[in-house]
Tab-separated table of C-alpha atoms and ligand atoms in Angstrom:
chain	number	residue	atom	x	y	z
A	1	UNK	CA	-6.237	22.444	-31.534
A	2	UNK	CA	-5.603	19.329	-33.487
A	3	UNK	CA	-8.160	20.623	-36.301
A	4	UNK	CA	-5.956	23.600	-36.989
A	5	UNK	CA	-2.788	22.036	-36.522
A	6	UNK	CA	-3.080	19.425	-38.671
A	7	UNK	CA	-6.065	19.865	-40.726
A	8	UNK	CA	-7.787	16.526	-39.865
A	9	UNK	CA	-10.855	16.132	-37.703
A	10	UNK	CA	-9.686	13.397	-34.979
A	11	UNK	CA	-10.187	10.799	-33.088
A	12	UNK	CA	-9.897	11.658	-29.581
A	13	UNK	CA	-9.012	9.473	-26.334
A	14	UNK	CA	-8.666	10.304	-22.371
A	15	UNK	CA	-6.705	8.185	-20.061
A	16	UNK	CA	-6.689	9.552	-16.142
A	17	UNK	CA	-3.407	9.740	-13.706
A	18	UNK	CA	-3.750	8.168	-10.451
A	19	UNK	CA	-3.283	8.501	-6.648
A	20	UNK	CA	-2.076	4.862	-4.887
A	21	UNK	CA	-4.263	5.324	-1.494
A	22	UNK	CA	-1.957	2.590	0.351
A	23	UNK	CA	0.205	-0.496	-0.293
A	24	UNK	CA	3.789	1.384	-1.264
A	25	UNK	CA	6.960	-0.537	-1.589
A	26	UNK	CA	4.815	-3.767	-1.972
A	27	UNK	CA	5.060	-3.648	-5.637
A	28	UNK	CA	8.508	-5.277	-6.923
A	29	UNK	CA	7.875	-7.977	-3.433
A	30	UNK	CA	4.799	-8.834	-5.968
A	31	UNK	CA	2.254	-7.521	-2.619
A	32	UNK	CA	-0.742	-5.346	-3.489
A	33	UNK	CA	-1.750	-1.879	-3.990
A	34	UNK	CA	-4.735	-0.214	-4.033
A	35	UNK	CA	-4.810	2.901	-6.084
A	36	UNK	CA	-7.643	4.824	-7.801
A	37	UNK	CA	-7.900	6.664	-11.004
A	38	UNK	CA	-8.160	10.594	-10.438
A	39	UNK	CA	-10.086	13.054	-12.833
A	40	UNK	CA	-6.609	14.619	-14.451
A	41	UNK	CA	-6.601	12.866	-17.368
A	42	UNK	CA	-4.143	13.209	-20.283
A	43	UNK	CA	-5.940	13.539	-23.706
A	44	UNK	CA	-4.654	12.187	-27.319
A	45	UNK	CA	-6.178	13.127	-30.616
A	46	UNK	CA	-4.927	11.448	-33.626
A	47	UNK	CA	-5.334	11.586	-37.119
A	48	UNK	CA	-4.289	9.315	-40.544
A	49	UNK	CA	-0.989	11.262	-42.154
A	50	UNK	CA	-0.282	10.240	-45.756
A	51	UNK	CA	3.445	11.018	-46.169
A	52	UNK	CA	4.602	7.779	-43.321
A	53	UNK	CA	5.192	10.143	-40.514
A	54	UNK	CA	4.402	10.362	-36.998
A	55	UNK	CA	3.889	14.055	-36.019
A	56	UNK	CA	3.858	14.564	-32.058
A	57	UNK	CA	2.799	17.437	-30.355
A	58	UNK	CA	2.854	18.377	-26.876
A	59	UNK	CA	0.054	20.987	-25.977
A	60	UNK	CA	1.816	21.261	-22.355
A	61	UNK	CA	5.455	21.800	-24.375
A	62	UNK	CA	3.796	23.918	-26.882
A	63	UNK	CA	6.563	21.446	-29.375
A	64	UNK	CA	6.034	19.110	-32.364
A	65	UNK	CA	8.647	16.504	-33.176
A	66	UNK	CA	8.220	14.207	-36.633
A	67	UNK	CA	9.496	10.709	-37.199
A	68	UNK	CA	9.707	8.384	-40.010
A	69	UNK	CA	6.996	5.511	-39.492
A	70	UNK	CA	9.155	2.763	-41.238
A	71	UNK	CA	12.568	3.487	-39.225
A	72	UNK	CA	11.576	4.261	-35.515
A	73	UNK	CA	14.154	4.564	-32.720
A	74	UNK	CA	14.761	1.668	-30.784
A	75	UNK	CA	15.953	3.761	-27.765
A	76	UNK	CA	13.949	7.010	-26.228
A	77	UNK	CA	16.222	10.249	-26.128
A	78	UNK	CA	15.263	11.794	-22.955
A	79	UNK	CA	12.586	13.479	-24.342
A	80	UNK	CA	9.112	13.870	-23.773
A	81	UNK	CA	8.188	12.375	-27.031
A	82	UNK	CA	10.044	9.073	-25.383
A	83	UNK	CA	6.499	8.401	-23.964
A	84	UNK	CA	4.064	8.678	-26.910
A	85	UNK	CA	6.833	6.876	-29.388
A	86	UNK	CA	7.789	4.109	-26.925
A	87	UNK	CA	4.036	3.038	-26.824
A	88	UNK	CA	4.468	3.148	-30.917
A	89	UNK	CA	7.579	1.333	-30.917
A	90	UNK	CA	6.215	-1.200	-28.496
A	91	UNK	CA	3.182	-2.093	-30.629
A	92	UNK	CA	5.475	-2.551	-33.908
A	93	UNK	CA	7.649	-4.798	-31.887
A	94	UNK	CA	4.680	-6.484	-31.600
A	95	UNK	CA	4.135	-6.833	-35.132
A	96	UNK	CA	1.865	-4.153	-35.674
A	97	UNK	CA	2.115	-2.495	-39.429
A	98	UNK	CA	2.272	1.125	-38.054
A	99	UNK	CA	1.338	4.069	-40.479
A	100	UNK	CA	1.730	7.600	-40.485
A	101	UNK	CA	0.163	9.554	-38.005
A	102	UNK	CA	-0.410	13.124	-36.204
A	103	UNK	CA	-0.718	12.784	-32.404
A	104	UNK	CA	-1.326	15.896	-29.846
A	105	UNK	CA	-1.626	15.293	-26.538
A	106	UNK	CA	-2.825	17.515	-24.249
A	107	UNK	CA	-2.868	17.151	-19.902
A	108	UNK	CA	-4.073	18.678	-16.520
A	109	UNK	CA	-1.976	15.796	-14.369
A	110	UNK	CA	0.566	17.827	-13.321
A	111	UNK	CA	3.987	16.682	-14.728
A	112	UNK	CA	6.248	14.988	-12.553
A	113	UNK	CA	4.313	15.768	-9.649
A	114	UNK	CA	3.249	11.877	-8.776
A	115	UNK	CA	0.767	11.725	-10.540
A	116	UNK	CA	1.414	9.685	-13.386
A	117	UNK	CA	0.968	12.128	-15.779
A	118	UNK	CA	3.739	9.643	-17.805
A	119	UNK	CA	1.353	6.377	-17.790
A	120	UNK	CA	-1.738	8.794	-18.548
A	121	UNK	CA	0.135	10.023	-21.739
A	122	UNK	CA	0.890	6.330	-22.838
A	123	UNK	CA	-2.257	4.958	-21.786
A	124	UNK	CA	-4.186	7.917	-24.217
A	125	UNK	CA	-1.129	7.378	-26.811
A	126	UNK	CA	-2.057	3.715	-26.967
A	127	UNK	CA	-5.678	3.750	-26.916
A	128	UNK	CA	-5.204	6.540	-29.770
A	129	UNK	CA	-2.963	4.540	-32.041
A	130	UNK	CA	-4.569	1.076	-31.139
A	131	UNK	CA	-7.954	2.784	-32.912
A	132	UNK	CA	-6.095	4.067	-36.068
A	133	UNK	CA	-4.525	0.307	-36.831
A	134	UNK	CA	-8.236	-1.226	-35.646
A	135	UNK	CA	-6.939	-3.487	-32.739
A	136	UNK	CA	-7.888	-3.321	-29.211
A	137	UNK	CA	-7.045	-5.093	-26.328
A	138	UNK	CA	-8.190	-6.094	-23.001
A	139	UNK	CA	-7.119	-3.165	-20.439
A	140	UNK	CA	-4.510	-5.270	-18.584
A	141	UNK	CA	-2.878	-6.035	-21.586
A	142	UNK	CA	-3.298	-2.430	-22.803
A	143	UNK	CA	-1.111	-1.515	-19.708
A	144	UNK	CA	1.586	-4.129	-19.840
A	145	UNK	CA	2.228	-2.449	-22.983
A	146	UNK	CA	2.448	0.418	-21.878
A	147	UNK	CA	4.803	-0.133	-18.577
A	148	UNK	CA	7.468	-2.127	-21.236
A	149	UNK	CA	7.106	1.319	-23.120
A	150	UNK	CA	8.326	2.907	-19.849
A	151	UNK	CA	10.691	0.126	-19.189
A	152	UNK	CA	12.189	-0.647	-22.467
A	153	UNK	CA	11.819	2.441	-24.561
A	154	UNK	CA	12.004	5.621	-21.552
A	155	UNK	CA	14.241	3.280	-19.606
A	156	UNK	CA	12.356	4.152	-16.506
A	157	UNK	CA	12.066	0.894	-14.176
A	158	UNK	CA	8.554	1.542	-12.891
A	159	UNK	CA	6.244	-1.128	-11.505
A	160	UNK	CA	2.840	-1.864	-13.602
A	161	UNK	CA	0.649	0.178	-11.000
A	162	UNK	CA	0.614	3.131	-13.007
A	163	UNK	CA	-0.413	1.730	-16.513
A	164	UNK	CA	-3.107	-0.441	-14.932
A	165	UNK	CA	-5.488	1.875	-13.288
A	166	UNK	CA	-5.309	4.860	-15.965
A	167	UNK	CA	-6.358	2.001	-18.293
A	168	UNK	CA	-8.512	0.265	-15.872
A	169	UNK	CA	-9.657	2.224	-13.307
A	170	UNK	CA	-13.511	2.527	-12.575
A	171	UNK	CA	-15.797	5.902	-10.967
A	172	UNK	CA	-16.174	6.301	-7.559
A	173	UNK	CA	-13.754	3.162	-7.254
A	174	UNK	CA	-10.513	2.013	-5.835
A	175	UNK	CA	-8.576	-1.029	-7.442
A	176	UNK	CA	-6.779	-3.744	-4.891
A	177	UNK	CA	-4.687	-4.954	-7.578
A	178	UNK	CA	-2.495	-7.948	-6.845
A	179	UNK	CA	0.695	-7.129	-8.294
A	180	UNK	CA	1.798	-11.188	-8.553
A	181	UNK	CA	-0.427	-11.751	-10.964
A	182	UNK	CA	-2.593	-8.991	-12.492
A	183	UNK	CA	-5.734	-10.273	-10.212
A	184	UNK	CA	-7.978	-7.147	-9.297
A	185	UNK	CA	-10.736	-6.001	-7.427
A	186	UNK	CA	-12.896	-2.867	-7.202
A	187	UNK	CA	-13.714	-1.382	-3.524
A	188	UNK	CA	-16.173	1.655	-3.378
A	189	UNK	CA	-15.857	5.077	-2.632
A	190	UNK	CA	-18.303	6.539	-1.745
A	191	UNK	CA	-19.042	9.506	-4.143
A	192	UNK	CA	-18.848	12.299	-1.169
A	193	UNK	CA	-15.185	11.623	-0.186
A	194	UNK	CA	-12.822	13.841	-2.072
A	195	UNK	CA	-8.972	12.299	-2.474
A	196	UNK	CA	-7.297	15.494	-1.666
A	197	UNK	CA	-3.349	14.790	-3.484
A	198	UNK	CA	-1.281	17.685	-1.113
A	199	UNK	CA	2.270	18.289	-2.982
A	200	UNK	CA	5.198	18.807	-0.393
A	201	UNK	CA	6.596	20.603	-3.507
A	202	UNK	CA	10.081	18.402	-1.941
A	203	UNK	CA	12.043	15.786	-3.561
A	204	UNK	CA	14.906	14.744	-1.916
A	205	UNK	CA	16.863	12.296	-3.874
A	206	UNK	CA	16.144	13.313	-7.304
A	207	UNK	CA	18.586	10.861	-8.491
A	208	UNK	CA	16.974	8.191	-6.873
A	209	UNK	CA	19.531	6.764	-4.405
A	210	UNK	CA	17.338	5.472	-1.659
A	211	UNK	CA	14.937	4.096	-3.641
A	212	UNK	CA	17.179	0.971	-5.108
A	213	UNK	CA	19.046	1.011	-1.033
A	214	UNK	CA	15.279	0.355	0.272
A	215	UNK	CA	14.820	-1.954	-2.343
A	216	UNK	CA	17.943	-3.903	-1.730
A	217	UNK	CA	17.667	-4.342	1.985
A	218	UNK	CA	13.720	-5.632	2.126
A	219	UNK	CA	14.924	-7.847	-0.240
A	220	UNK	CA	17.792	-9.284	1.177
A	221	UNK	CA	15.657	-9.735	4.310
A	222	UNK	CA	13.710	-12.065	2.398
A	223	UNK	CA	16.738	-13.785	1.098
A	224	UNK	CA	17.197	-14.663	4.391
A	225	UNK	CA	13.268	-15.988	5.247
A	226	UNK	CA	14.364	-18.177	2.422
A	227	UNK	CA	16.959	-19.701	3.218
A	228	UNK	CA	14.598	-21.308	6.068
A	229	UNK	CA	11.170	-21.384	4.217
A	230	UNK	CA	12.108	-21.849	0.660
A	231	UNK	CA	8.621	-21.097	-0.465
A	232	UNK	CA	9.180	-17.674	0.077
A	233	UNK	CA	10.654	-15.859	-3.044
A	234	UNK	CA	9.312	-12.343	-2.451
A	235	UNK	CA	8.002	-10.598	0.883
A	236	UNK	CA	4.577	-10.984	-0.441
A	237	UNK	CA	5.351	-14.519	0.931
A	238	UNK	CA	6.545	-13.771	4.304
A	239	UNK	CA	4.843	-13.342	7.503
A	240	UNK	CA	5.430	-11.222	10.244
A	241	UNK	CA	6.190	-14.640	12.186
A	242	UNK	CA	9.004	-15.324	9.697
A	243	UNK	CA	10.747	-12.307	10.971
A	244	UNK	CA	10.353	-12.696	14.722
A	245	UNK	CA	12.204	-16.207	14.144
A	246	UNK	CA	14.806	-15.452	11.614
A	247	UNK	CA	14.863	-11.515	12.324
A	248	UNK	CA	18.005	-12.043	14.241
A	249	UNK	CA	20.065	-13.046	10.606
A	250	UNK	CA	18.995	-9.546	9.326
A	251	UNK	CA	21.366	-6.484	9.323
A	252	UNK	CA	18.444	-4.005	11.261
A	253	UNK	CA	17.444	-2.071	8.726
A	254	UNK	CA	16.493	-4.427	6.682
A	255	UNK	CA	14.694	-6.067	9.729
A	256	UNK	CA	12.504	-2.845	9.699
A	257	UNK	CA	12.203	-2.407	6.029
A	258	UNK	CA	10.904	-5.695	5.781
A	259	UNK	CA	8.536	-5.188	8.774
A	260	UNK	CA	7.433	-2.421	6.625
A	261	UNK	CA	6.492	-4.166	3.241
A	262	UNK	CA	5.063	-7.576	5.243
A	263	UNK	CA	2.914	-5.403	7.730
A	264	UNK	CA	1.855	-2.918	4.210
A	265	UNK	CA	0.660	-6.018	2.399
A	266	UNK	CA	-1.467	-6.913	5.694
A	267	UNK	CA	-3.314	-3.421	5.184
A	268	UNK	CA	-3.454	-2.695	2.145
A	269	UNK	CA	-5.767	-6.138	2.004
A	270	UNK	CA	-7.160	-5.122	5.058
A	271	UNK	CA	-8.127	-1.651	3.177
A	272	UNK	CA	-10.242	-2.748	0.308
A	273	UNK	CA	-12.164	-5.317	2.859
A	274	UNK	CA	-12.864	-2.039	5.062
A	275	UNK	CA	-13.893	-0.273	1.839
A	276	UNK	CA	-16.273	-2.429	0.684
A	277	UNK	CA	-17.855	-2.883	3.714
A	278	UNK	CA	-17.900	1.122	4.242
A	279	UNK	CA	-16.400	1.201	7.042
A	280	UNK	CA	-14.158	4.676	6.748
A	281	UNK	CA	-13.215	5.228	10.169
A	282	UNK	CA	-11.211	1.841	9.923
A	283	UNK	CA	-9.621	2.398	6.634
A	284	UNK	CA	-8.563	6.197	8.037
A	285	UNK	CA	-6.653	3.950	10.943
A	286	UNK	CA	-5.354	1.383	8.147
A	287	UNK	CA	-3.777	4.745	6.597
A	288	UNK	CA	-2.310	5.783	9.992
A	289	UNK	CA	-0.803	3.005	10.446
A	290	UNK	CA	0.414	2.464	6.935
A	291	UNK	CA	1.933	6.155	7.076
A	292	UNK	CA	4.039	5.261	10.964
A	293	UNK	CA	5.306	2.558	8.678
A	294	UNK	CA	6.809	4.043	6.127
A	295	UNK	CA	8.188	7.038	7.779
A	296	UNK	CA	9.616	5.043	11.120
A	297	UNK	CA	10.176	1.275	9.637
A	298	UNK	CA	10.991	1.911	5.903
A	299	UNK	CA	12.132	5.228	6.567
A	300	UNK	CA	10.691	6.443	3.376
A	301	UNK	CA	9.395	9.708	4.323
A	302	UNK	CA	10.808	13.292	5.444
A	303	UNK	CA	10.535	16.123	8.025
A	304	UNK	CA	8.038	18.114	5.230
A	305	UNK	CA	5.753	14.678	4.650
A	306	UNK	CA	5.648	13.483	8.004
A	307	UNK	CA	4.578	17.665	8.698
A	308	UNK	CA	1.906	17.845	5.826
A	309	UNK	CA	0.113	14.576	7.332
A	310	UNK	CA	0.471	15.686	11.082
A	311	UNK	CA	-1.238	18.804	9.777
A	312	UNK	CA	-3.868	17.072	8.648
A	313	UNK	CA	-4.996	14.980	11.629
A	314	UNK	CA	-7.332	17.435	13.692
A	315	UNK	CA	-8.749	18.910	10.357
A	316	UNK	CA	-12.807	18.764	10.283
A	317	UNK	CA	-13.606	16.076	7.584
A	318	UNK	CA	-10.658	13.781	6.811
A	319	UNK	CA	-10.950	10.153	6.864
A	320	UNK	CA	-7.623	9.002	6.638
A	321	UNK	CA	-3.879	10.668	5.868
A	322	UNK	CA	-0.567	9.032	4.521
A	323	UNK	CA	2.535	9.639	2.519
A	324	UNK	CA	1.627	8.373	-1.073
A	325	UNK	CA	4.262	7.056	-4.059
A	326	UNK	CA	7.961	6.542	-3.845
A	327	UNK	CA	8.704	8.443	-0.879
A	328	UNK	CA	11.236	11.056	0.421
A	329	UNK	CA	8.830	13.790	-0.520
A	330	UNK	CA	6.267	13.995	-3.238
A	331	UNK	CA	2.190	14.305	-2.608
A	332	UNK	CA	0.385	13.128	0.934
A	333	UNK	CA	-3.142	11.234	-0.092
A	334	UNK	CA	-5.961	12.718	2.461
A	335	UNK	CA	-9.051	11.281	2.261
A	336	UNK	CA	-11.755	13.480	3.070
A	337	UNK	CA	-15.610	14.535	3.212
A	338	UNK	CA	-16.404	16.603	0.288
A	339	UNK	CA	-18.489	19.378	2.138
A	340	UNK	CA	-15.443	19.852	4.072
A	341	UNK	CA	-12.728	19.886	0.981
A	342	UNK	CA	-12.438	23.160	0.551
A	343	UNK	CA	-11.657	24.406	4.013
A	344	UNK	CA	-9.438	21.645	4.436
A	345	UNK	CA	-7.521	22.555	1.422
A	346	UNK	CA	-7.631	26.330	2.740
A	347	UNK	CA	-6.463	25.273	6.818
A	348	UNK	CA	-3.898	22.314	5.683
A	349	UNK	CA	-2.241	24.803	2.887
A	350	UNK	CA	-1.666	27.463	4.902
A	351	UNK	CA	-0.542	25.254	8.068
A	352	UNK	CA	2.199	24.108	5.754
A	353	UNK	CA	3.217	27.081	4.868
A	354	UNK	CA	3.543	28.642	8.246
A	355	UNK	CA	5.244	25.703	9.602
A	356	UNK	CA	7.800	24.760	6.524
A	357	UNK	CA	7.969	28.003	4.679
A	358	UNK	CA	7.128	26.068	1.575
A	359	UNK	CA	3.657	27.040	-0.109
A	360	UNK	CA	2.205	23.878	-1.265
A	361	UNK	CA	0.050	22.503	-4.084
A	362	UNK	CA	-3.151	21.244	-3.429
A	363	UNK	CA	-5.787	19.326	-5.636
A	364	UNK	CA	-9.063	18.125	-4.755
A	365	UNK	CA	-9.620	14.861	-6.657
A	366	UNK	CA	-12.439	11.942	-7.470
A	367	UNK	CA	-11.936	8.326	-8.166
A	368	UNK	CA	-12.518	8.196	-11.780
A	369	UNK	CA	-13.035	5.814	-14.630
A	370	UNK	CA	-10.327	4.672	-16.387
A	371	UNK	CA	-8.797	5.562	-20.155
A	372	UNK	CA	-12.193	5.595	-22.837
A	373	UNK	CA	-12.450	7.260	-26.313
A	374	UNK	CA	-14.036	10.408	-25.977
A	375	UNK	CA	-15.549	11.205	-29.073
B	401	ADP	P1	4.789	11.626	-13.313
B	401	ADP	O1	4.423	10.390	-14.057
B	401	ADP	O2	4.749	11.449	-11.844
B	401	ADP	O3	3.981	12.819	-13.739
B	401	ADP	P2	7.241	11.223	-14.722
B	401	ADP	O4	8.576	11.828	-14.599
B	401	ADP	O5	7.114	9.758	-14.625
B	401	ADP	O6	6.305	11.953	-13.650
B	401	ADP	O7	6.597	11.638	-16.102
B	401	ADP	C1	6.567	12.983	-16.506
B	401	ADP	C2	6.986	13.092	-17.961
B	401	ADP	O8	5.951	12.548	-18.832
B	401	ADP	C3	7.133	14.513	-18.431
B	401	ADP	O9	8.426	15.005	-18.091
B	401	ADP	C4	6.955	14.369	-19.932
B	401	ADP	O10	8.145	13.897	-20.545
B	401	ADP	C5	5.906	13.280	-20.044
B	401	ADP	N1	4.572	13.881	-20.162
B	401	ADP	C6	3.583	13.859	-19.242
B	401	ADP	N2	2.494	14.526	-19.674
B	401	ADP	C7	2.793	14.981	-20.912
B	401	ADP	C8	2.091	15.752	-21.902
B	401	ADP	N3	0.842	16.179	-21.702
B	401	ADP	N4	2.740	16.017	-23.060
B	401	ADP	C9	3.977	15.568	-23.281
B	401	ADP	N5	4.686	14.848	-22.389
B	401	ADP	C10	4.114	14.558	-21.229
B	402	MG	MG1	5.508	8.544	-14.048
């Protein structure tokens, strides 16, 4: 594709989307998550251009877009090439010389779905452009760069989740990653358990209202721990003590939100310890628990989420079920036995249908290695 587009044999790099498998809202209270890298992958190929400009193309868009190497944008235009370019503009805010390039990019993480098809495009954009200059960096630096991308250049304000496990994620591996200060640590999976990603196909505040109200009231709850216990600047600091003392100051919703991100942190921990040790049955309760939380304390899920794990439960081979990502619709996480993927898939699909009217999609997944060059 890149051959006859451009001519030039290139250089070609894969970076994977993701699936968190639990710790949500514990991000921005700088708590832990523990996601693994799926095999979607978004793949870059890049080439030298001798004429200074960067030439994007979009396989998935079927659209090229060309730029002038010496005078990029210093703002995205809501565009998909905001992605690949940001990661550009990033590194020459850096101080990198850039030169004239053509990029495709290519994808099976479904867009928008979750997924992280957005990191997976930077992630393979940076790897790609990182080999053309002859730099390369450690992979947690790899994705700081590419979250500001998101941050700065998209002007999306997502966490660093994302960016760190398509560029560090490891085979048949989650990643506990603590969030406070980039500290990680890999927890097995055993190579028969499928991560089976189950799209609601619902979103219900597409412009993102509840997010930033959750958001507000954990952390005024913690304002409050800290007004009493000053060493407490984020939730990831708070105990579940704190709020049986000083959960009487705290308007009740942000009581329970709090309750929520505290009690996440807790198992999310919890969940990699269970992991290593192999003990499934436990880290299937862990998720249980962790999806009561969000859907009755943080009130993060919905009627069709809630439905899609409930459907789940009596299903021969899963481990574990929960609502996974941002909330208020979006993709349930279900761990489960690989013999038994594909009936699962089959039962909990058309469950869902019958009961919401809303055919779903369904993906069996692995826990795969993070962003490499492929050839
Ligand atoms: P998610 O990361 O959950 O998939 P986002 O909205 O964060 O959803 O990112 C999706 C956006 O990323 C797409 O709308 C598009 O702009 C960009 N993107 C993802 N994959 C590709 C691709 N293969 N080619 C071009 N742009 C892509
Ligand atoms: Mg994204």
């Amino acid at each position: 594709m890149h051959l006859a587009r451009f001519q030039a044999e290139p250089a070609i790099f894969a970076a994977p989307g993701r699936v968190n498998l639990i710790g949500e809202h514990t991000d921005y209270a700088e708590g832990f998550v523990m996601p693994a890298a799926i095999d979607f992958a978004t793949l870059s190929g890049i080439s030298p251009r001798t004429d200074g400009k960067i030439v994007l193309y979009s396989e998935n868009y079927g659209q090229e877009r060309a730029f002038e190497a010496a005078a990029l944008p210093a703002m995205g235009s809501r565009h998909w090439t905001d992605y690949p370019l940001g990661v550009v503009a990033i590194l020459a805010g850096e101080g990198h010389a850039i030169p004239g390039f053509s990029l495709s990019l290519w994808g099976d993480v479904p867009l928008g779905s979750g997924l992280s098809s957005s990191a997976a495009v930077e992630v393979a954009t940076a790897l790609a452009v990182l080999s053309l200059i002859g730099v390369s960096y450690p992979g947690p630096v790899l994705a700081r760069l590419c979250q500001r991308a998101e941050n700065e250049f998209v002007g999306a304000n997502c966490g660093i989740m994302d960016q760190f496990i398509s560029a560090n994620g490891k085979q048949n591996h989650a990643l506990l990653l603590d969030c406070r200060d980039l500290s990680f640590k890999l927890a097995p999976i055993p190579a028969n358990v499928a991560l089976v990603i189950a799209n609601t196909m619902v979103r219900h505040s597409v412009a993102g209202g509840d997010y930033p109200t959750r958001r507000a009231e954990s952390e005024a709850a913690c304002a409050v721990i800290a007004s009493h216990r000053p060493g407490v600047p984020f939730l990831r600091d708070a105990t579940l003590e704190d709020l049986e003392k000083w959960g009487h100051e705290m308007t009740p919703k942000s009581l329970l939100r709090a309750r929520h991100v505290i009690s996440e942190n807790l198992r999310t921990v919890a969940a990699a310890e269970v992991l290593a040790k192999g003990d499934l049955a436990e880290l299937g309760r862990l998720m249980a628990e962790a999806h009561a939380s969000y859907s009755r304390d943080f009130e993060g899920s919905c009627v069709e989420a809630d439905a899609m794990v409930a459907l789940a439960q009596d299903l021969p081979g899963l481990i574990g079920a929960r609502l996974t990502g941002g909330g208020f619709g979006g993709c349930t996480i279900n761990l489960v036995e690989q013999s038994q993927a594909a009936a699962f898939v089959e039962a909990l699909g058309g469950r869902y249908a019958a009961q919401t009217g809303i055919v779903p999609q369904i993906h069996i997944c692995h826990a795969s290695g993070g962003a490499h060059r492929v050839k």
